[in-house]
mmCIF file of C-alpha atoms and ligand atoms in Angstrom:
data_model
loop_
_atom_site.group_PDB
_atom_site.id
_atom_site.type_symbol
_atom_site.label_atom_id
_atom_site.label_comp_id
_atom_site.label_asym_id
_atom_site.label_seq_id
_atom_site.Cartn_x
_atom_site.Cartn_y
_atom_site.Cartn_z
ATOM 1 C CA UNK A 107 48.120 27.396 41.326
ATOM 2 C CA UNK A 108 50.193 25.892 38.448
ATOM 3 C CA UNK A 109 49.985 27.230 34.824
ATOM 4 C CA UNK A 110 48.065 25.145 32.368
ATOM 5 C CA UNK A 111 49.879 23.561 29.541
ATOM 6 C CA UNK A 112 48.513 26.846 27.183
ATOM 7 C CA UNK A 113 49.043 29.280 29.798
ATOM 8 C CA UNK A 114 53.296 28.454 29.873
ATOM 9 C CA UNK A 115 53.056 28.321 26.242
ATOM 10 C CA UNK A 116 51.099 31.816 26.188
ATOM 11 C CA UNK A 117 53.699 33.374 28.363
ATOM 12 C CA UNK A 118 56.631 31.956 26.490
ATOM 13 C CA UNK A 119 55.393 32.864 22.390
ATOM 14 C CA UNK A 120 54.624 36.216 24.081
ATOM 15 C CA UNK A 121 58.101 36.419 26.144
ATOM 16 C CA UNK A 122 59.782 35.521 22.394
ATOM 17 C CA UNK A 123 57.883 38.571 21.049
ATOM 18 C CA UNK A 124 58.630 41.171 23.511
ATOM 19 C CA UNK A 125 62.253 39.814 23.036
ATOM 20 C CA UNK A 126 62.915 40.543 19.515
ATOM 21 C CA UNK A 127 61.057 44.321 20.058
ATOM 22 C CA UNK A 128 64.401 46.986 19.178
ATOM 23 C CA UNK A 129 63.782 48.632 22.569
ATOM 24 C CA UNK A 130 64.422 46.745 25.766
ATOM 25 C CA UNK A 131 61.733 45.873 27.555
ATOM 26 C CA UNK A 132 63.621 46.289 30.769
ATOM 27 C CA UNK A 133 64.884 49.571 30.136
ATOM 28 C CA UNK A 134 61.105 50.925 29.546
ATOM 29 C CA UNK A 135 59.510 48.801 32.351
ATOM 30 C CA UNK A 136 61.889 50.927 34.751
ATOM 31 C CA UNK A 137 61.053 54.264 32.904
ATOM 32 C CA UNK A 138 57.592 53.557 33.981
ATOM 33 C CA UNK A 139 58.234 51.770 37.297
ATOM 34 C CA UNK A 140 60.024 55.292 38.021
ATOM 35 C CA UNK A 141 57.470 57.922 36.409
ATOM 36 C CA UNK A 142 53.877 56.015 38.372
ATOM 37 C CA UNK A 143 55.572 54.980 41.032
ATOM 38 C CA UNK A 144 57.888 57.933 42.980
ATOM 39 C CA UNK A 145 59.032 55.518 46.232
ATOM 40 C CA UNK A 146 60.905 53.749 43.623
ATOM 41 C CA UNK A 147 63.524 56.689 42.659
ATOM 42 C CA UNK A 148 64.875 56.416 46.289
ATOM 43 C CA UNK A 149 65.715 52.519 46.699
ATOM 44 C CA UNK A 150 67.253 53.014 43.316
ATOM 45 C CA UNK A 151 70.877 53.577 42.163
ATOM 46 C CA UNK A 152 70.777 56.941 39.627
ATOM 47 C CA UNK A 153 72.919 55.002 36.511
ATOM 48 C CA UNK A 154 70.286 51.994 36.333
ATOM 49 C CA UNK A 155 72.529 50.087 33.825
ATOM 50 C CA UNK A 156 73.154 46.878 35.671
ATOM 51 C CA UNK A 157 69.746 46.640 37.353
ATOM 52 C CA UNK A 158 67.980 47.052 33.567
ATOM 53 C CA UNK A 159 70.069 43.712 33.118
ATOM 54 C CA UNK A 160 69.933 41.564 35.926
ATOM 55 C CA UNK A 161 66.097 42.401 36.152
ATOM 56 C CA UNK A 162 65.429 40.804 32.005
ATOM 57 C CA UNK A 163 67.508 37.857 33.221
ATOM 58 C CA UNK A 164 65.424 36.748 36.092
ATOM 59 C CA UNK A 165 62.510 37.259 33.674
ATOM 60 C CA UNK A 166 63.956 34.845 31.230
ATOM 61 C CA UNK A 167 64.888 32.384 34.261
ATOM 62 C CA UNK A 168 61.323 32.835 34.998
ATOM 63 C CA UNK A 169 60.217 31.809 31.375
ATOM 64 C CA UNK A 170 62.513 28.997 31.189
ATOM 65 C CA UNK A 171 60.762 27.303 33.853
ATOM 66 C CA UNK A 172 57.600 28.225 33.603
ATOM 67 C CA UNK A 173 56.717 24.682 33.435
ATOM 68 C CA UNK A 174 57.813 24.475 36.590
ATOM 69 C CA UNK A 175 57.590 27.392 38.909
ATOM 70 C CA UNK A 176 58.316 26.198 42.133
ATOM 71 C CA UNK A 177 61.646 24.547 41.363
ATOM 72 C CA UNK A 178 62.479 28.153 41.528
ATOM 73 C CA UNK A 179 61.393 28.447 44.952
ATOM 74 C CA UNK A 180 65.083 28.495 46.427
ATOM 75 C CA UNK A 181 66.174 31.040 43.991
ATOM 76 C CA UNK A 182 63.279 33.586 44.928
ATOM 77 C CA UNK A 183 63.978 32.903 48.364
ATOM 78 C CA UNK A 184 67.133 34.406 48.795
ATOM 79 C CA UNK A 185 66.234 37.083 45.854
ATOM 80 C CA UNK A 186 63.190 38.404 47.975
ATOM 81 C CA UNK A 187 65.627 38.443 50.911
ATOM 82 C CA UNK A 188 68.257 40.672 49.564
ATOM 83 C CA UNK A 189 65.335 42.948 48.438
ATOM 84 C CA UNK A 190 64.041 43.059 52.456
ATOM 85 C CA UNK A 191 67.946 44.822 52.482
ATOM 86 C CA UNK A 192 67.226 46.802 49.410
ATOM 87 C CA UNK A 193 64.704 48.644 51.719
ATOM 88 C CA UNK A 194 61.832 47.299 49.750
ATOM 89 C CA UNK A 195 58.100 46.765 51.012
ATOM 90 C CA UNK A 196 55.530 43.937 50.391
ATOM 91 C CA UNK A 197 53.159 46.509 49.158
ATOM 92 C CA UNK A 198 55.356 47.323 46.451
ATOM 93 C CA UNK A 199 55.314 44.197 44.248
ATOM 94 C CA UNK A 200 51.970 44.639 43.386
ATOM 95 C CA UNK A 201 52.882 47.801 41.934
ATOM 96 C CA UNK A 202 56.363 46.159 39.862
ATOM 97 C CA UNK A 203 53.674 43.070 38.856
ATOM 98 C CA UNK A 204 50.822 45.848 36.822
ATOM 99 C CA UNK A 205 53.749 48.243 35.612
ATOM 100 C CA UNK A 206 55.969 44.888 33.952
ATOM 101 C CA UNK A 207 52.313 43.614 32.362
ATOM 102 C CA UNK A 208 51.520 46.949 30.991
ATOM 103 C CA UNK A 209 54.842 47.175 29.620
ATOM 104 C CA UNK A 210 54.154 43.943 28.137
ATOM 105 C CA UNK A 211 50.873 45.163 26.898
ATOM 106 C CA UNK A 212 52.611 48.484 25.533
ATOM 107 C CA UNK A 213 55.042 46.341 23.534
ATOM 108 C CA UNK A 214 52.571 43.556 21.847
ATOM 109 C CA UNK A 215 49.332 46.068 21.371
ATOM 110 C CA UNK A 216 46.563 43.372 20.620
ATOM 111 C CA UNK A 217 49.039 40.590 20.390
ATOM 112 C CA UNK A 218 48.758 40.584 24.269
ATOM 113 C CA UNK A 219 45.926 38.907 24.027
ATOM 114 C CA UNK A 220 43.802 38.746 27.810
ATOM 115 C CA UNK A 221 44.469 35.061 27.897
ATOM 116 C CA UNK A 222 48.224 36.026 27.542
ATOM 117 C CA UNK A 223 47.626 38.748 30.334
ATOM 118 C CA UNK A 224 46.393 36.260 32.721
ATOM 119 C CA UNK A 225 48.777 34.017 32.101
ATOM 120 C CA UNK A 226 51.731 36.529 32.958
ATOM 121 C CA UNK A 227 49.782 38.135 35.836
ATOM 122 C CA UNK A 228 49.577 33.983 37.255
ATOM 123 C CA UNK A 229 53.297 33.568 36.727
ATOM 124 C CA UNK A 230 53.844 37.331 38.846
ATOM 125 C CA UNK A 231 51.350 36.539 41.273
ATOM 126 C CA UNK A 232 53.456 33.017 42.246
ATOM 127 C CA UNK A 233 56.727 34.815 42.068
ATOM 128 C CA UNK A 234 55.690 37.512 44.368
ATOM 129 C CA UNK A 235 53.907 35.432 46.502
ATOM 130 C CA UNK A 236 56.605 32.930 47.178
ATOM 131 C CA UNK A 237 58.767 35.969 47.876
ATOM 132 C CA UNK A 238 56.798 38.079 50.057
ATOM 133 C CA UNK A 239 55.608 34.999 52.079
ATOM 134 C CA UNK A 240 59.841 34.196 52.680
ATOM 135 C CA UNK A 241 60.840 37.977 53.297
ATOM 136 C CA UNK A 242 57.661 39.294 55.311
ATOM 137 C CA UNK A 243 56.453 36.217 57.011
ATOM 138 C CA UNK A 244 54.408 38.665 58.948
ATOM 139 C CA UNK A 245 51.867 40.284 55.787
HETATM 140 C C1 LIG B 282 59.328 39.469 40.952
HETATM 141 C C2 LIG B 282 59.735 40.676 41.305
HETATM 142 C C3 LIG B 282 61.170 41.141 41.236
HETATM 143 C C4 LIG B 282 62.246 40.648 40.539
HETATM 144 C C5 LIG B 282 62.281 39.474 39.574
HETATM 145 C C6 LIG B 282 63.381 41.474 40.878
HETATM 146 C C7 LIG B 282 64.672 41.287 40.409
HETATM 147 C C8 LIG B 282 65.783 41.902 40.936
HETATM 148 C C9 LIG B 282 67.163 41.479 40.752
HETATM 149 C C10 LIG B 282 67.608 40.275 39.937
HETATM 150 C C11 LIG B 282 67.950 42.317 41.454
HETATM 151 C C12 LIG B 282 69.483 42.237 41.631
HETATM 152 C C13 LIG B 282 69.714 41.421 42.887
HETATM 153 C C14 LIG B 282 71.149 41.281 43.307
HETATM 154 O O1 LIG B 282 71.681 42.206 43.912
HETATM 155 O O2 LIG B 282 71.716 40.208 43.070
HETATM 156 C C15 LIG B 282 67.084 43.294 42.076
HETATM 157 C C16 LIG B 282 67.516 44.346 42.856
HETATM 158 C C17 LIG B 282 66.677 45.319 43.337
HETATM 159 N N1 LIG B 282 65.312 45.347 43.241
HETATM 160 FE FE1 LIG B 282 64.142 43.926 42.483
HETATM 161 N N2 LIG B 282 62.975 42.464 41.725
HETATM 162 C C18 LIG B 282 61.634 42.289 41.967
HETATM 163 C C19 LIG B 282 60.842 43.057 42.793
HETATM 164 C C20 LIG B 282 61.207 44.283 43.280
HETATM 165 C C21 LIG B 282 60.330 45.216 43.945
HETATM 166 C C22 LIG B 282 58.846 44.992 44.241
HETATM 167 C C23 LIG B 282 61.063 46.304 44.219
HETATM 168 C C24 LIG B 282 60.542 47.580 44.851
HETATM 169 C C25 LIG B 282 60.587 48.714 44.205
HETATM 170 C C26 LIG B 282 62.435 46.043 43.792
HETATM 171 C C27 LIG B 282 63.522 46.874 43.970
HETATM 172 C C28 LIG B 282 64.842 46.474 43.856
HETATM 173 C C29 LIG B 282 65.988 47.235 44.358
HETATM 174 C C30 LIG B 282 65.904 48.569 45.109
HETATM 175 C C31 LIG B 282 67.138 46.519 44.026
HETATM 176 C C32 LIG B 282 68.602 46.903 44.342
HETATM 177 C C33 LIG B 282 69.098 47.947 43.373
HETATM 178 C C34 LIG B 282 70.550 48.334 43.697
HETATM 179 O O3 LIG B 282 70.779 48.961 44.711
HETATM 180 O O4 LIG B 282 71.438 47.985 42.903
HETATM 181 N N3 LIG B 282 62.476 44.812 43.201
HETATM 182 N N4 LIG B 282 65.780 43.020 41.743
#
């Protein structure tokens, strides 16, 4: 289901936000990601430097065309297929998709509005979708 008009412009004023906050987002999405969430410690190197960085730029690839989602489809593709190396499990996006939003939410207090919410958890739910359905054809 395509994002409304609002929705993309929701998810980018919020985006622009959580971009200007001192502390990256990145870096305190994976401090969470690794605290809830103790399968993730394994599949990950120890110095997390790199993957703190490469993980905020898909995000903003994400934003960019969030007008647009699908054009991305290719992209995702082969991203979700290097992950099925990685050693990582369909189950596990849902868990990456709440821990990013509540780092969102953590960030913006009650400037993440529930309309911006649901318009982040709708751009995470196509992005996971298109790459679990490319990686595990099988779930
Ligand atoms: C929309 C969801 C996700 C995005 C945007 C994303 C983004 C990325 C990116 C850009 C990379 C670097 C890829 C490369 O080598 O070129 C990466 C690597 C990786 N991701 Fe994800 N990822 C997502 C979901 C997940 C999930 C659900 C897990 C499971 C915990 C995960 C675990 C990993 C691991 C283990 C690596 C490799 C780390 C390493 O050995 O250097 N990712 N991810």
């Amino acid at each position: 289901m395509p994002l409304t008009v609002e929705q993309a412009r929701l998810v980018t004023h919020s985006y622009a936000q959580i971009s200007i906050f001192p502390h990256s987002y990145s870096e305190l999405f994976y401090h969470r990601l690794l605290l809830n969430h103790p399968f993730a410690r394994a599949l990950f190197p120890d110095d997390m430097t790199h993957q703190i960085f490469v993980f905020s730029k898909t995000i903003d690839v994400l934003v960019e065309n969030v007008a647009d989602l699908p054009r991305l489809r290719p992209t995702l593709i082969d991203l979700a297929k290097k992950h099925v190396k990685y050693g990582v499990r369909a189950y596990q996006y849902a868990a990456v998709g709440t821990t990013l939003i509540d780092t969102f939410s953590e960030i913006l207090g009650e400037d993440f509005t529930l309309e911006a919410r649901q318009a982040w958890e709708l751009v995470y739910t196509e992005t996971a979708g298109v790459m679990i359905s490319a990686a595990y054809p099988e779930s």
